[in-house]
Amino acid sequence: MRADWPELSDLLLDTDPLTLARKPVLRREVEATLKKHGMRAAARIVRGIPGGDVLDPAFVDGILVRSHCELQRLSFEFRNGERLLQLLRPLINVLRERTTERPIRIVDIGCGMGFVLRWLAAHARLGSDIELLGCDFNPTLIGHAQSLAKEEMLACEFRVANAFTLDRKVHVFLSTGVIHHFRGDSLTEFFKSQASVEPYALLHCDIKASWAAPIGSWLFHQARMREPLARHDGVLSAVRAHPRDVLLNAARTGGRPLKYAFFDGRPSLLPILRSLNTLVGIREEIRSEFVNAIGPLAPRLEAFE
Amino acid sequence: MNLIIPLCLGVLAFIDGTLCGFRSAAGRNPRIFMWHYYRAAFGRGAAFAAVTVLAFSVVAVGLVLLGPEGTWASLLESATVLVHIYGAFATLTLIALGLYLIGSFDFGVLASVLVLGPFTLLRPWTIMLGAIYAAATATTVIATVFSLAAGVVMWNFERLLDVGSPPWRGLEGDRRRA
């Protein structure tokens, strides 16, 4: 596997970025891309998808839903809700003091079936002045997120929407396991789009690039996942994880005026101890208050630039 | 008659089966509040394990009563080998599980990364290698076959449970199943 290989889940879903309408995915185009990169395992998965020239969208949705269920199990195990909350709660406390705008809106970019927001709504007790909104381009995943939130009476909302063109003020953007999907210019554009909305902060949690990441990812995806696509893309995600300098450069190039730093981003001899890291972007005027607010976690946060 | 060793082996198989019930159910339900779901999954694994342990116990008693002299001693020797191997594996797993459940955030994740994840992959191989070693060092054919049979059943335990754990088909699918 190589970092320039595309993730299969990205190839199986094609959405018009303006209308958000789902476009048919042509089998020959997907197969040509896989052949170009020599992705034989992924090609086998695609061969198993029914449909003629166009891949059966319902079958693809089934694969994606099952993969997201399995991914949620891994997120539970790695405590991704708590992981984000340890930075989000102090950030919210700072925002409560520094802005009179209510509600304070937190938007999860590429939320899938909305695990992180549903977990926060269920366990974090953030307060009634906090609005949790998840955005994703996939209507099936968003539909399940909405149904699950409704069934469990969780105070969060999900929309098929572009998170950067919402009709409401966004105070905090967050994401988990999303940022490695963007590469090159689109990564810079990703930060530019966020900065254009003028949020107070960004929290992007993703796999930390290291020699151990692909090994650990393979191990956990073999042990915990059943869906071939989830196993394939899970390992590829670790291979595609952005090195810290690449991510920081993209953020600082496209995402000004926010200041950026990594939480848990320092390279270590034993990267398994901190296998995920969070890129934090923050407005200059609340930077020092946020650093003070995270208290004992501050040594794990690098200097903002 | 030494019943401690067979009892220990039965308890180990029961714990393993119960955890298999959890693993078989995990990753198939995207809800947040999962206590009832996992309680049922643990229960299913435990029930399945109890039936399996009971079946092996009945067969063992039958073999001892009807088999040649020395059958009990040879079964006991093989069981002792299995208890040592599986006991060490289970002890490490349960310590890690305890650390995961009651430890801090970092210790919990560490327990998962170092033990719970890798041991899930090692489990079938540990079961089979333990059974093969017990079979190879057994003093009677009965003990050899019994050890291998136990290994094969435990190797396939989670797969058998998987048969009853279909993939999630949405909330509507849940309601239809109910």
Tab-separated table of C-alpha atoms in Angstrom:
chain	number	residue	atom	x	y	z
A	1	MET	CA	0.000	0.000	0.000
A	2	ARG	CA	1.170	3.478	-0.796
A	3	ALA	CA	0.152	6.904	0.407
A	4	ASP	CA	-0.918	7.975	-3.089
A	5	TRP	CA	-3.467	5.162	-3.355
A	6	PRO	CA	-7.062	6.372	-3.113
A	7	GLU	CA	-9.341	4.925	-0.448
A	8	LEU	CA	-11.963	2.659	-1.901
A	9	SER	CA	-14.768	4.350	0.039
A	10	ASP	CA	-13.856	7.603	-1.716
A	11	LEU	CA	-14.135	5.939	-5.120
A	12	LEU	CA	-17.473	4.276	-4.428
A	13	LEU	CA	-19.298	7.490	-3.647
A	14	ASP	CA	-19.464	10.442	-6.008
A	15	THR	CA	-21.365	13.536	-4.966
A	16	ASP	CA	-21.780	16.823	-6.745
A	17	PRO	CA	-20.144	19.322	-4.370
A	18	LEU	CA	-22.654	22.065	-5.230
A	19	THR	CA	-25.995	20.273	-5.460
A	20	LEU	CA	-24.901	17.364	-3.162
A	21	ALA	CA	-26.733	15.084	-5.577
A	22	ARG	CA	-25.331	11.596	-5.763
A	23	LYS	CA	-23.815	10.745	-9.124
A	24	PRO	CA	-23.692	7.250	-10.614
A	25	VAL	CA	-20.336	5.525	-10.086
A	26	LEU	CA	-19.131	3.832	-13.250
A	27	ARG	CA	-17.529	0.462	-12.738
A	28	ARG	CA	-14.986	0.914	-15.528
A	29	GLU	CA	-13.786	4.219	-14.055
A	30	VAL	CA	-13.283	2.709	-10.604
A	31	GLU	CA	-11.557	-0.339	-12.074
A	32	ALA	CA	-9.311	1.863	-14.229
A	33	THR	CA	-8.230	3.857	-11.165
A	34	LEU	CA	-7.539	0.694	-9.184
A	35	LYS	CA	-5.624	-0.838	-12.088
A	36	LYS	CA	-3.529	2.317	-12.503
A	37	HIS	CA	-2.409	2.023	-8.876
A	38	GLY	CA	-2.126	-1.770	-8.884
A	39	MET	CA	-4.733	-2.110	-6.109
A	40	ARG	CA	-5.614	-5.771	-6.580
A	41	ALA	CA	-7.321	-6.355	-3.220
A	42	ALA	CA	-9.562	-3.337	-3.781
A	43	ALA	CA	-10.345	-4.550	-7.313
A	44	ARG	CA	-11.566	-7.852	-5.858
A	45	ILE	CA	-13.937	-5.973	-3.541
A	46	VAL	CA	-15.315	-3.956	-6.472
A	47	ARG	CA	-15.827	-7.122	-8.536
A	48	GLY	CA	-18.099	-8.363	-5.749
A	49	ILE	CA	-20.383	-5.318	-6.034
A	50	PRO	CA	-23.445	-6.042	-8.172
A	51	GLY	CA	-24.691	-3.783	-10.957
A	52	GLY	CA	-23.727	-3.457	-14.580
A	53	ASP	CA	-21.890	-0.394	-15.807
A	54	VAL	CA	-23.032	1.500	-12.717
A	55	LEU	CA	-22.205	0.119	-9.258
A	56	ASP	CA	-25.385	-0.701	-7.350
A	57	PRO	CA	-25.789	2.300	-4.993
A	58	ALA	CA	-27.905	0.365	-2.469
A	59	PHE	CA	-25.278	-2.361	-2.205
A	60	VAL	CA	-22.530	0.256	-1.833
A	61	ASP	CA	-24.551	1.923	0.925
A	62	GLY	CA	-24.840	-1.422	2.696
A	63	ILE	CA	-21.067	-1.829	2.624
A	64	LEU	CA	-20.545	1.709	3.920
A	65	VAL	CA	-23.102	1.319	6.719
A	66	ARG	CA	-21.570	-1.961	7.909
A	67	SER	CA	-18.098	-0.439	7.706
A	68	HIS	CA	-19.211	2.540	9.765
A	69	CYS	CA	-20.767	0.236	12.372
A	70	GLU	CA	-17.433	-1.538	12.703
A	71	LEU	CA	-15.549	1.748	12.706
A	72	GLN	CA	-17.769	2.938	15.550
A	73	ARG	CA	-16.795	-0.119	17.574
A	74	LEU	CA	-13.141	0.850	17.077
A	75	SER	CA	-13.924	4.456	18.025
A	76	PHE	CA	-15.542	3.178	21.226
A	77	GLU	CA	-12.494	1.068	22.020
A	78	PHE	CA	-10.093	3.931	21.372
A	79	ARG	CA	-12.372	6.282	23.298
A	80	ASN	CA	-12.523	8.861	20.545
A	81	GLY	CA	-15.408	10.665	22.212
A	82	GLU	CA	-13.414	11.172	25.404
A	83	ARG	CA	-10.345	12.010	23.339
A	84	LEU	CA	-12.088	14.963	21.711
A	85	LEU	CA	-13.912	15.951	24.851
A	86	GLN	CA	-10.711	16.521	26.797
A	87	LEU	CA	-9.953	19.439	24.434
A	88	LEU	CA	-13.518	20.395	23.557
A	89	ARG	CA	-14.778	20.986	27.091
A	90	PRO	CA	-12.076	23.543	28.000
A	91	LEU	CA	-12.558	25.154	24.612
A	92	ILE	CA	-16.294	25.537	25.223
A	93	ASN	CA	-15.600	27.024	28.647
A	94	VAL	CA	-13.340	29.626	27.033
A	95	LEU	CA	-15.929	30.387	24.345
A	96	ARG	CA	-18.656	30.832	26.953
A	97	GLU	CA	-16.548	33.578	28.508
A	98	ARG	CA	-15.398	35.195	25.282
A	99	THR	CA	-18.532	35.321	23.183
A	100	THR	CA	-22.145	36.183	23.848
A	101	GLU	CA	-23.294	34.327	20.754
A	102	ARG	CA	-25.622	31.453	21.544
A	103	PRO	CA	-25.874	28.640	20.836
A	104	ILE	CA	-22.217	27.788	20.508
A	105	ARG	CA	-22.292	25.642	17.398
A	106	ILE	CA	-19.957	22.672	16.954
A	107	VAL	CA	-19.887	21.135	13.501
A	108	ASP	CA	-18.511	17.681	12.782
A	109	ILE	CA	-17.158	17.527	9.222
A	110	GLY	CA	-17.643	14.188	7.434
A	111	CYS	CA	-19.489	12.821	10.453
A	112	GLY	CA	-20.635	9.584	8.779
A	113	MET	CA	-23.136	7.964	11.125
A	114	GLY	CA	-22.340	10.618	13.710
A	115	PHE	CA	-20.711	8.532	16.427
A	116	VAL	CA	-18.678	11.336	17.984
A	117	LEU	CA	-21.560	13.817	18.182
A	118	ARG	CA	-23.999	11.187	19.423
A	119	TRP	CA	-21.463	10.123	22.053
A	120	LEU	CA	-20.963	13.743	23.123
A	121	ALA	CA	-24.731	14.287	23.276
A	122	ALA	CA	-25.143	11.129	25.357
A	123	HIS	CA	-22.253	11.449	27.776
A	124	ALA	CA	-20.648	14.897	27.788
A	125	ARG	CA	-23.404	17.046	29.361
A	126	LEU	CA	-22.141	20.049	27.427
A	127	GLY	CA	-25.155	22.207	28.259
A	128	SER	CA	-28.221	23.509	26.482
A	129	ASP	CA	-26.284	26.418	24.974
A	130	ILE	CA	-24.257	24.024	22.825
A	131	GLU	CA	-25.516	22.891	19.434
A	132	LEU	CA	-24.026	19.782	17.868
A	133	LEU	CA	-24.379	19.513	14.102
A	134	GLY	CA	-22.948	16.741	11.927
A	135	CYS	CA	-22.476	17.145	8.166
A	136	ASP	CA	-21.742	14.538	5.540
A	137	PHE	CA	-22.347	14.123	1.804
A	138	ASN	CA	-23.754	10.594	2.133
A	139	PRO	CA	-27.550	10.706	2.634
A	140	THR	CA	-27.724	7.075	3.770
A	141	LEU	CA	-25.196	7.564	6.580
A	142	ILE	CA	-26.834	10.835	7.601
A	143	GLY	CA	-30.267	9.174	7.522
A	144	HIS	CA	-29.051	6.505	9.959
A	145	ALA	CA	-27.371	9.143	12.154
A	146	GLN	CA	-30.655	11.069	12.353
A	147	SER	CA	-32.700	7.940	13.131
A	148	LEU	CA	-30.258	6.755	15.787
A	149	ALA	CA	-30.153	10.179	17.459
A	150	LYS	CA	-33.952	10.329	17.453
A	151	GLU	CA	-34.365	6.817	18.833
A	152	GLU	CA	-31.921	7.425	21.680
A	153	MET	CA	-33.221	10.970	22.248
A	154	LEU	CA	-29.843	12.597	21.743
A	155	ALA	CA	-29.606	16.349	21.360
A	156	CYS	CA	-27.690	16.526	18.102
A	157	GLU	CA	-28.584	17.181	14.507
A	158	PHE	CA	-27.350	15.747	11.233
A	159	ARG	CA	-27.563	17.134	7.729
A	160	VAL	CA	-26.567	16.199	4.213
A	161	ALA	CA	-24.655	19.403	3.731
A	162	ASN	CA	-21.376	21.053	2.940
A	163	ALA	CA	-20.109	22.035	6.389
A	164	PHE	CA	-18.466	25.158	4.976
A	165	THR	CA	-21.556	26.653	3.366
A	166	LEU	CA	-24.027	26.396	6.221
A	167	ASP	CA	-26.520	29.172	6.779
A	168	ARG	CA	-25.502	29.460	10.427
A	169	LYS	CA	-22.483	30.683	12.339
A	170	VAL	CA	-20.023	27.893	13.192
A	171	HIS	CA	-17.907	28.313	16.318
A	172	VAL	CA	-15.929	25.070	16.260
A	173	PHE	CA	-15.196	22.605	13.479
A	174	LEU	CA	-14.129	19.114	14.396
A	175	SER	CA	-13.486	15.830	12.637
A	176	THR	CA	-12.215	12.350	13.383
A	177	GLY	CA	-10.451	10.219	10.807
A	178	VAL	CA	-11.372	12.566	7.984
A	179	ILE	CA	-8.394	14.759	7.329
A	180	HIS	CA	-6.247	12.126	5.586
A	181	HIS	CA	-8.893	11.922	2.843
A	182	PHE	CA	-7.727	15.351	1.621
A	183	ARG	CA	-4.376	15.583	-0.132
A	184	GLY	CA	-2.252	18.182	-1.868
A	185	ASP	CA	-4.126	21.295	-2.942
A	186	SER	CA	-7.439	19.963	-1.637
A	187	LEU	CA	-5.906	19.731	1.843
A	188	THR	CA	-4.921	23.406	1.710
A	189	GLU	CA	-8.365	24.186	0.313
A	190	PHE	CA	-9.936	22.259	3.210
A	191	PHE	CA	-8.324	24.615	5.715
A	192	LYS	CA	-9.038	27.651	3.566
A	193	SER	CA	-12.730	26.773	3.464
A	194	GLN	CA	-12.854	26.430	7.228
A	195	ALA	CA	-11.007	29.663	7.862
A	196	SER	CA	-13.362	31.504	5.514
A	197	VAL	CA	-16.232	30.695	7.912
A	198	GLU	CA	-14.250	32.372	10.713
A	199	PRO	CA	-14.674	29.759	13.429
A	200	TYR	CA	-13.063	30.202	16.836
A	201	ALA	CA	-11.317	26.860	16.682
A	202	LEU	CA	-10.785	23.593	14.824
A	203	LEU	CA	-10.104	20.157	16.289
A	204	HIS	CA	-9.123	17.505	13.763
A	205	CYS	CA	-8.288	14.105	15.223
A	206	ASP	CA	-6.664	11.521	12.990
A	207	ILE	CA	-4.192	8.665	12.883
A	208	LYS	CA	-0.681	9.824	13.738
A	209	ALA	CA	1.768	9.091	10.942
A	210	SER	CA	4.503	6.758	12.187
A	211	TRP	CA	6.260	3.523	11.332
A	212	ALA	CA	3.925	1.681	13.691
A	213	ALA	CA	0.645	3.121	12.362
A	214	PRO	CA	0.145	0.732	9.393
A	215	ILE	CA	1.137	-2.293	11.510
A	216	GLY	CA	-1.178	-1.350	14.359
A	217	SER	CA	-3.953	-0.472	11.970
A	218	TRP	CA	-3.620	-3.810	10.153
A	219	LEU	CA	-3.702	-5.643	13.461
A	220	PHE	CA	-6.817	-3.890	14.738
A	221	HIS	CA	-8.656	-4.058	11.449
A	222	GLN	CA	-7.972	-7.794	11.229
A	223	ALA	CA	-9.059	-8.284	14.824
A	224	ARG	CA	-12.113	-6.031	14.870
A	225	MET	CA	-13.442	-5.592	11.340
A	226	ARG	CA	-15.333	-8.060	9.156
A	227	GLU	CA	-16.161	-5.967	6.110
A	228	PRO	CA	-13.405	-6.270	3.444
A	229	LEU	CA	-13.726	-2.583	2.532
A	230	ALA	CA	-13.312	-1.550	6.188
A	231	ARG	CA	-10.206	-3.703	6.515
A	232	HIS	CA	-8.751	-2.384	3.269
A	233	ASP	CA	-9.395	1.298	3.851
A	234	GLY	CA	-8.504	1.078	7.532
A	235	VAL	CA	-4.949	0.039	6.818
A	236	LEU	CA	-4.678	2.413	3.868
A	237	SER	CA	-5.814	5.273	6.125
A	238	ALA	CA	-2.806	4.663	8.364
A	239	VAL	CA	-0.496	4.609	5.344
A	240	ARG	CA	-2.082	7.839	4.094
A	241	ALA	CA	-1.905	9.622	7.461
A	242	HIS	CA	-0.305	13.001	6.909
A	243	PRO	CA	3.122	13.617	8.423
A	244	ARG	CA	2.845	16.444	10.922
A	245	ASP	CA	4.834	18.947	8.833
A	246	VAL	CA	2.637	18.372	5.779
A	247	LEU	CA	-0.494	18.964	7.816
A	248	LEU	CA	0.860	22.001	9.604
A	249	ASN	CA	2.102	23.532	6.346
A	250	ALA	CA	-1.276	23.031	4.687
A	251	ALA	CA	-3.094	24.476	7.705
A	252	ARG	CA	-0.800	27.467	7.976
A	253	THR	CA	-0.906	28.114	4.230
A	254	GLY	CA	-4.646	27.834	3.756
A	255	GLY	CA	-6.112	28.336	7.190
A	256	ARG	CA	-4.918	31.754	8.305
A	257	PRO	CA	-5.529	33.739	10.491
A	258	LEU	CA	-5.981	30.775	12.869
A	259	LYS	CA	-2.912	29.542	14.751
A	260	TYR	CA	-2.132	25.832	14.668
A	261	ALA	CA	-0.503	23.229	16.889
A	262	PHE	CA	-0.602	19.494	17.410
A	263	PHE	CA	-1.926	17.786	20.506
A	264	ASP	CA	-0.089	14.475	21.056
A	265	GLY	CA	1.765	15.160	17.822
A	266	ARG	CA	5.342	14.809	19.002
A	267	PRO	CA	7.206	11.906	17.439
A	268	SER	CA	8.120	9.227	19.964
A	269	LEU	CA	10.087	6.013	20.028
A	270	LEU	CA	6.960	4.108	20.948
A	271	PRO	CA	4.222	5.664	18.806
A	272	ILE	CA	1.729	3.000	19.926
A	273	LEU	CA	1.360	4.937	23.164
A	274	ARG	CA	-0.206	7.822	21.258
A	275	SER	CA	-1.524	6.420	18.016
A	276	LEU	CA	-3.888	9.322	17.276
A	277	ASN	CA	-3.201	13.020	17.350
A	278	THR	CA	-5.297	16.150	17.065
A	279	LEU	CA	-4.530	19.200	15.000
A	280	VAL	CA	-5.798	22.228	16.898
A	281	GLY	CA	-6.473	25.508	15.141
A	282	ILE	CA	-7.460	28.510	17.217
A	283	ARG	CA	-8.009	32.245	17.040
A	284	GLU	CA	-5.135	34.257	18.415
A	285	GLU	CA	-7.353	36.104	20.907
A	286	ILE	CA	-8.323	32.944	22.792
A	287	ARG	CA	-5.084	31.014	22.361
A	288	SER	CA	-3.542	31.613	25.776
A	289	GLU	CA	-6.864	31.159	27.585
A	290	PHE	CA	-7.347	27.802	25.876
A	291	VAL	CA	-3.836	26.664	26.823
A	292	ASN	CA	-4.543	27.631	30.439
A	293	ALA	CA	-7.944	25.931	30.331
A	294	ILE	CA	-6.611	22.509	29.337
A	295	GLY	CA	-4.509	22.544	32.518
A	296	PRO	CA	-2.474	19.362	33.018
A	297	LEU	CA	-2.836	18.433	29.336
A	298	ALA	CA	-0.923	21.542	28.247
A	299	PRO	CA	2.496	19.788	27.997
A	300	ARG	CA	1.028	17.537	25.301
A	301	LEU	CA	0.109	20.566	23.203
A	302	GLU	CA	2.831	22.065	21.032
A	303	ALA	CA	3.338	25.811	20.613
A	304	PHE	CA	0.808	27.544	18.383
A	305	GLU	CA	2.149	29.222	15.252
B	1	MET	CA	-10.353	-37.690	42.281
B	2	ASN	CA	-8.787	-34.353	41.327
B	3	LEU	CA	-11.580	-32.156	40.030
B	4	ILE	CA	-9.768	-28.830	40.325
B	5	ILE	CA	-8.048	-29.065	36.928
B	6	PRO	CA	-11.179	-30.006	34.927
B	7	LEU	CA	-13.082	-27.338	36.809
B	8	CYS	CA	-10.439	-24.721	35.938
B	9	LEU	CA	-10.556	-25.774	32.287
B	10	GLY	CA	-14.340	-25.517	32.294
B	11	VAL	CA	-14.184	-22.027	33.824
B	12	LEU	CA	-11.604	-20.925	31.235
B	13	ALA	CA	-13.786	-22.217	28.392
B	14	PHE	CA	-16.805	-20.486	29.922
B	15	ILE	CA	-14.989	-17.129	30.199
B	16	ASP	CA	-13.661	-17.460	26.665
B	17	GLY	CA	-17.108	-18.278	25.327
B	18	THR	CA	-18.665	-15.329	27.141
B	19	LEU	CA	-16.087	-12.954	25.652
B	20	CYS	CA	-16.681	-14.536	22.242
B	21	GLY	CA	-20.330	-13.572	22.641
B	22	PHE	CA	-19.296	-9.943	23.107
B	23	ARG	CA	-16.890	-9.925	20.173
B	24	SER	CA	-19.390	-11.565	17.897
B	25	ALA	CA	-21.926	-8.832	18.634
B	26	ALA	CA	-19.497	-5.889	18.617
B	27	GLY	CA	-19.401	-3.741	15.503
B	28	ARG	CA	-22.899	-4.744	14.413
B	29	ASN	CA	-24.945	-2.151	16.241
B	30	PRO	CA	-24.282	1.597	15.951
B	31	ARG	CA	-26.260	2.739	18.981
B	32	ILE	CA	-24.591	4.629	21.829
B	33	PHE	CA	-26.419	3.026	24.748
B	34	MET	CA	-25.471	-0.629	24.329
B	35	TRP	CA	-25.836	-2.113	27.789
B	36	HIS	CA	-28.863	-4.277	26.955
B	37	TYR	CA	-27.420	-5.306	23.615
B	38	TYR	CA	-24.084	-6.385	25.078
B	39	ARG	CA	-25.710	-8.010	28.098
B	40	ALA	CA	-27.664	-10.221	25.699
B	41	ALA	CA	-24.480	-10.900	23.706
B	42	PHE	CA	-22.559	-11.912	26.829
B	43	GLY	CA	-25.484	-14.088	27.836
B	44	ARG	CA	-25.612	-15.798	24.465
B	45	GLY	CA	-21.876	-16.528	24.569
B	46	ALA	CA	-22.129	-17.754	28.158
B	47	ALA	CA	-25.071	-20.039	27.390
B	48	PHE	CA	-23.339	-21.438	24.342
B	49	ALA	CA	-20.146	-21.990	26.357
B	50	ALA	CA	-22.038	-23.650	29.224
B	51	VAL	CA	-23.682	-26.110	26.826
B	52	THR	CA	-20.311	-26.880	25.214
B	53	VAL	CA	-18.575	-27.396	28.568
B	54	LEU	CA	-21.438	-29.609	29.716
B	55	ALA	CA	-21.279	-31.676	26.527
B	56	PHE	CA	-17.525	-32.216	26.917
B	57	SER	CA	-17.992	-33.066	30.592
B	58	VAL	CA	-20.591	-35.726	29.769
B	59	VAL	CA	-18.354	-37.233	27.105
B	60	ALA	CA	-15.380	-37.206	29.508
B	61	VAL	CA	-17.391	-38.957	32.231
B	62	GLY	CA	-18.564	-41.525	29.699
B	63	LEU	CA	-15.010	-42.150	28.533
B	64	VAL	CA	-13.760	-42.563	32.097
B	65	LEU	CA	-16.580	-44.969	32.982
B	66	LEU	CA	-16.475	-47.003	29.794
B	67	GLY	CA	-12.849	-46.595	28.692
B	68	PRO	CA	-9.767	-48.519	29.748
B	69	GLU	CA	-8.021	-48.008	33.062
B	70	GLY	CA	-5.850	-44.910	33.124
B	71	THR	CA	-8.217	-42.824	30.993
B	72	TRP	CA	-8.947	-40.396	33.818
B	73	ALA	CA	-5.258	-39.910	34.588
B	74	SER	CA	-4.385	-39.258	30.936
B	75	LEU	CA	-7.273	-36.818	30.499
B	76	LEU	CA	-6.149	-35.064	33.654
B	77	GLU	CA	-2.585	-34.746	32.345
B	78	SER	CA	-3.777	-33.228	29.062
B	79	ALA	CA	-6.150	-30.922	30.904
B	80	THR	CA	-3.263	-29.745	33.109
B	81	VAL	CA	-1.275	-28.757	30.008
B	82	LEU	CA	-4.264	-26.855	28.641
B	83	VAL	CA	-4.952	-25.085	31.926
B	84	HIS	CA	-1.342	-23.843	32.077
B	85	ILE	CA	-1.377	-22.480	28.526
B	86	TYR	CA	-4.912	-21.097	28.439
B	87	GLY	CA	-4.686	-19.925	32.037
B	88	ALA	CA	-1.673	-17.724	31.293
B	89	PHE	CA	-3.418	-16.297	28.228
B	90	ALA	CA	-6.659	-15.669	30.123
B	91	THR	CA	-4.865	-14.069	33.077
B	92	LEU	CA	-3.150	-11.519	30.840
B	93	THR	CA	-6.385	-10.845	28.967
B	94	LEU	CA	-8.412	-10.328	32.147
B	95	ILE	CA	-5.784	-8.033	33.660
B	96	ALA	CA	-5.819	-5.940	30.475
B	97	LEU	CA	-9.606	-5.939	30.463
B	98	GLY	CA	-9.645	-4.738	34.070
B	99	LEU	CA	-7.160	-2.020	33.217
B	100	TYR	CA	-9.273	-1.016	30.250
B	101	LEU	CA	-12.451	-0.808	32.288
B	102	ILE	CA	-11.191	0.884	35.427
B	103	GLY	CA	-7.908	2.486	34.373
B	104	SER	CA	-7.401	6.057	33.200
B	105	PHE	CA	-7.961	7.072	29.584
B	106	ASP	CA	-4.313	6.444	28.626
B	107	PHE	CA	-4.023	3.121	30.469
B	108	GLY	CA	-7.271	1.957	28.919
B	109	VAL	CA	-6.118	2.701	25.392
B	110	LEU	CA	-2.714	1.189	26.164
B	111	ALA	CA	-4.318	-2.033	27.448
B	112	SER	CA	-6.266	-2.238	24.229
B	113	VAL	CA	-3.301	-1.524	21.962
B	114	LEU	CA	-0.851	-3.836	23.728
B	115	VAL	CA	-3.068	-6.728	24.789
B	116	LEU	CA	-6.749	-6.756	23.872
B	117	GLY	CA	-6.287	-6.144	20.140
B	118	PRO	CA	-3.266	-8.407	19.551
B	119	PHE	CA	-4.650	-11.155	21.798
B	120	THR	CA	-7.840	-11.308	19.746
B	121	LEU	CA	-5.701	-12.281	16.772
B	122	LEU	CA	-3.550	-14.640	18.852
B	123	ARG	CA	-6.508	-16.389	20.516
B	124	PRO	CA	-7.313	-18.995	17.822
B	125	TRP	CA	-3.629	-19.846	17.401
B	126	THR	CA	-3.129	-20.141	21.155
B	127	ILE	CA	-6.134	-22.444	21.384
B	128	MET	CA	-4.933	-24.651	18.553
B	129	LEU	CA	-1.273	-24.741	19.583
B	130	GLY	CA	-2.307	-25.549	23.167
B	131	ALA	CA	-4.561	-28.346	21.955
B	132	ILE	CA	-1.879	-29.751	19.635
B	133	TYR	CA	0.722	-29.651	22.409
B	134	ALA	CA	-1.656	-31.357	24.834
B	135	ALA	CA	-2.495	-33.955	22.180
B	136	ALA	CA	1.149	-34.563	21.337
B	137	THR	CA	2.103	-35.099	24.975
B	138	ALA	CA	-0.986	-37.168	25.840
B	139	THR	CA	-0.420	-40.684	27.127
B	140	THR	CA	-3.535	-42.261	25.545
B	141	VAL	CA	-5.303	-41.983	22.210
B	142	ILE	CA	-8.474	-40.950	24.009
B	143	ALA	CA	-6.732	-37.963	25.599
B	144	THR	CA	-5.164	-37.038	22.240
B	145	VAL	CA	-8.503	-37.050	20.431
B	146	PHE	CA	-10.263	-35.304	23.321
B	147	SER	CA	-7.686	-32.471	23.396
B	148	LEU	CA	-7.855	-31.936	19.652
B	149	ALA	CA	-11.658	-32.018	19.660
B	150	ALA	CA	-11.757	-29.401	22.425
B	151	GLY	CA	-9.327	-27.225	20.444
B	152	VAL	CA	-11.336	-27.474	17.232
B	153	VAL	CA	-14.605	-26.592	18.985
B	154	MET	CA	-13.089	-23.571	20.753
B	155	TRP	CA	-11.326	-22.475	17.540
B	156	ASN	CA	-14.734	-22.323	15.828
B	157	PHE	CA	-16.677	-20.995	18.786
B	158	GLU	CA	-16.784	-17.358	17.663
B	159	ARG	CA	-17.658	-18.312	14.085
B	160	LEU	CA	-20.589	-20.353	15.350
B	161	LEU	CA	-21.794	-17.369	17.359
B	162	ASP	CA	-21.352	-15.143	14.289
B	163	VAL	CA	-24.012	-17.191	12.515
B	164	GLY	CA	-26.588	-15.801	14.915
B	165	SER	CA	-25.272	-12.222	14.719
B	166	PRO	CA	-26.355	-10.811	11.353
B	167	PRO	CA	-25.073	-7.413	10.163
B	168	TRP	CA	-27.040	-4.340	11.147
B	169	ARG	CA	-29.806	-3.524	8.697
B	170	GLY	CA	-30.899	-0.220	10.158
B	171	LEU	CA	-33.445	0.488	12.846
B	172	GLU	CA	-36.230	-0.843	10.615
B	173	GLY	CA	-34.283	-4.092	10.281
B	174	ASP	CA	-34.020	-4.268	14.087
B	175	ARG	CA	-37.749	-3.832	14.439
B	176	ARG	CA	-38.462	-6.513	11.835
B	177	ARG	CA	-36.162	-8.970	13.648
B	178	ALA	CA	-37.843	-8.208	16.950
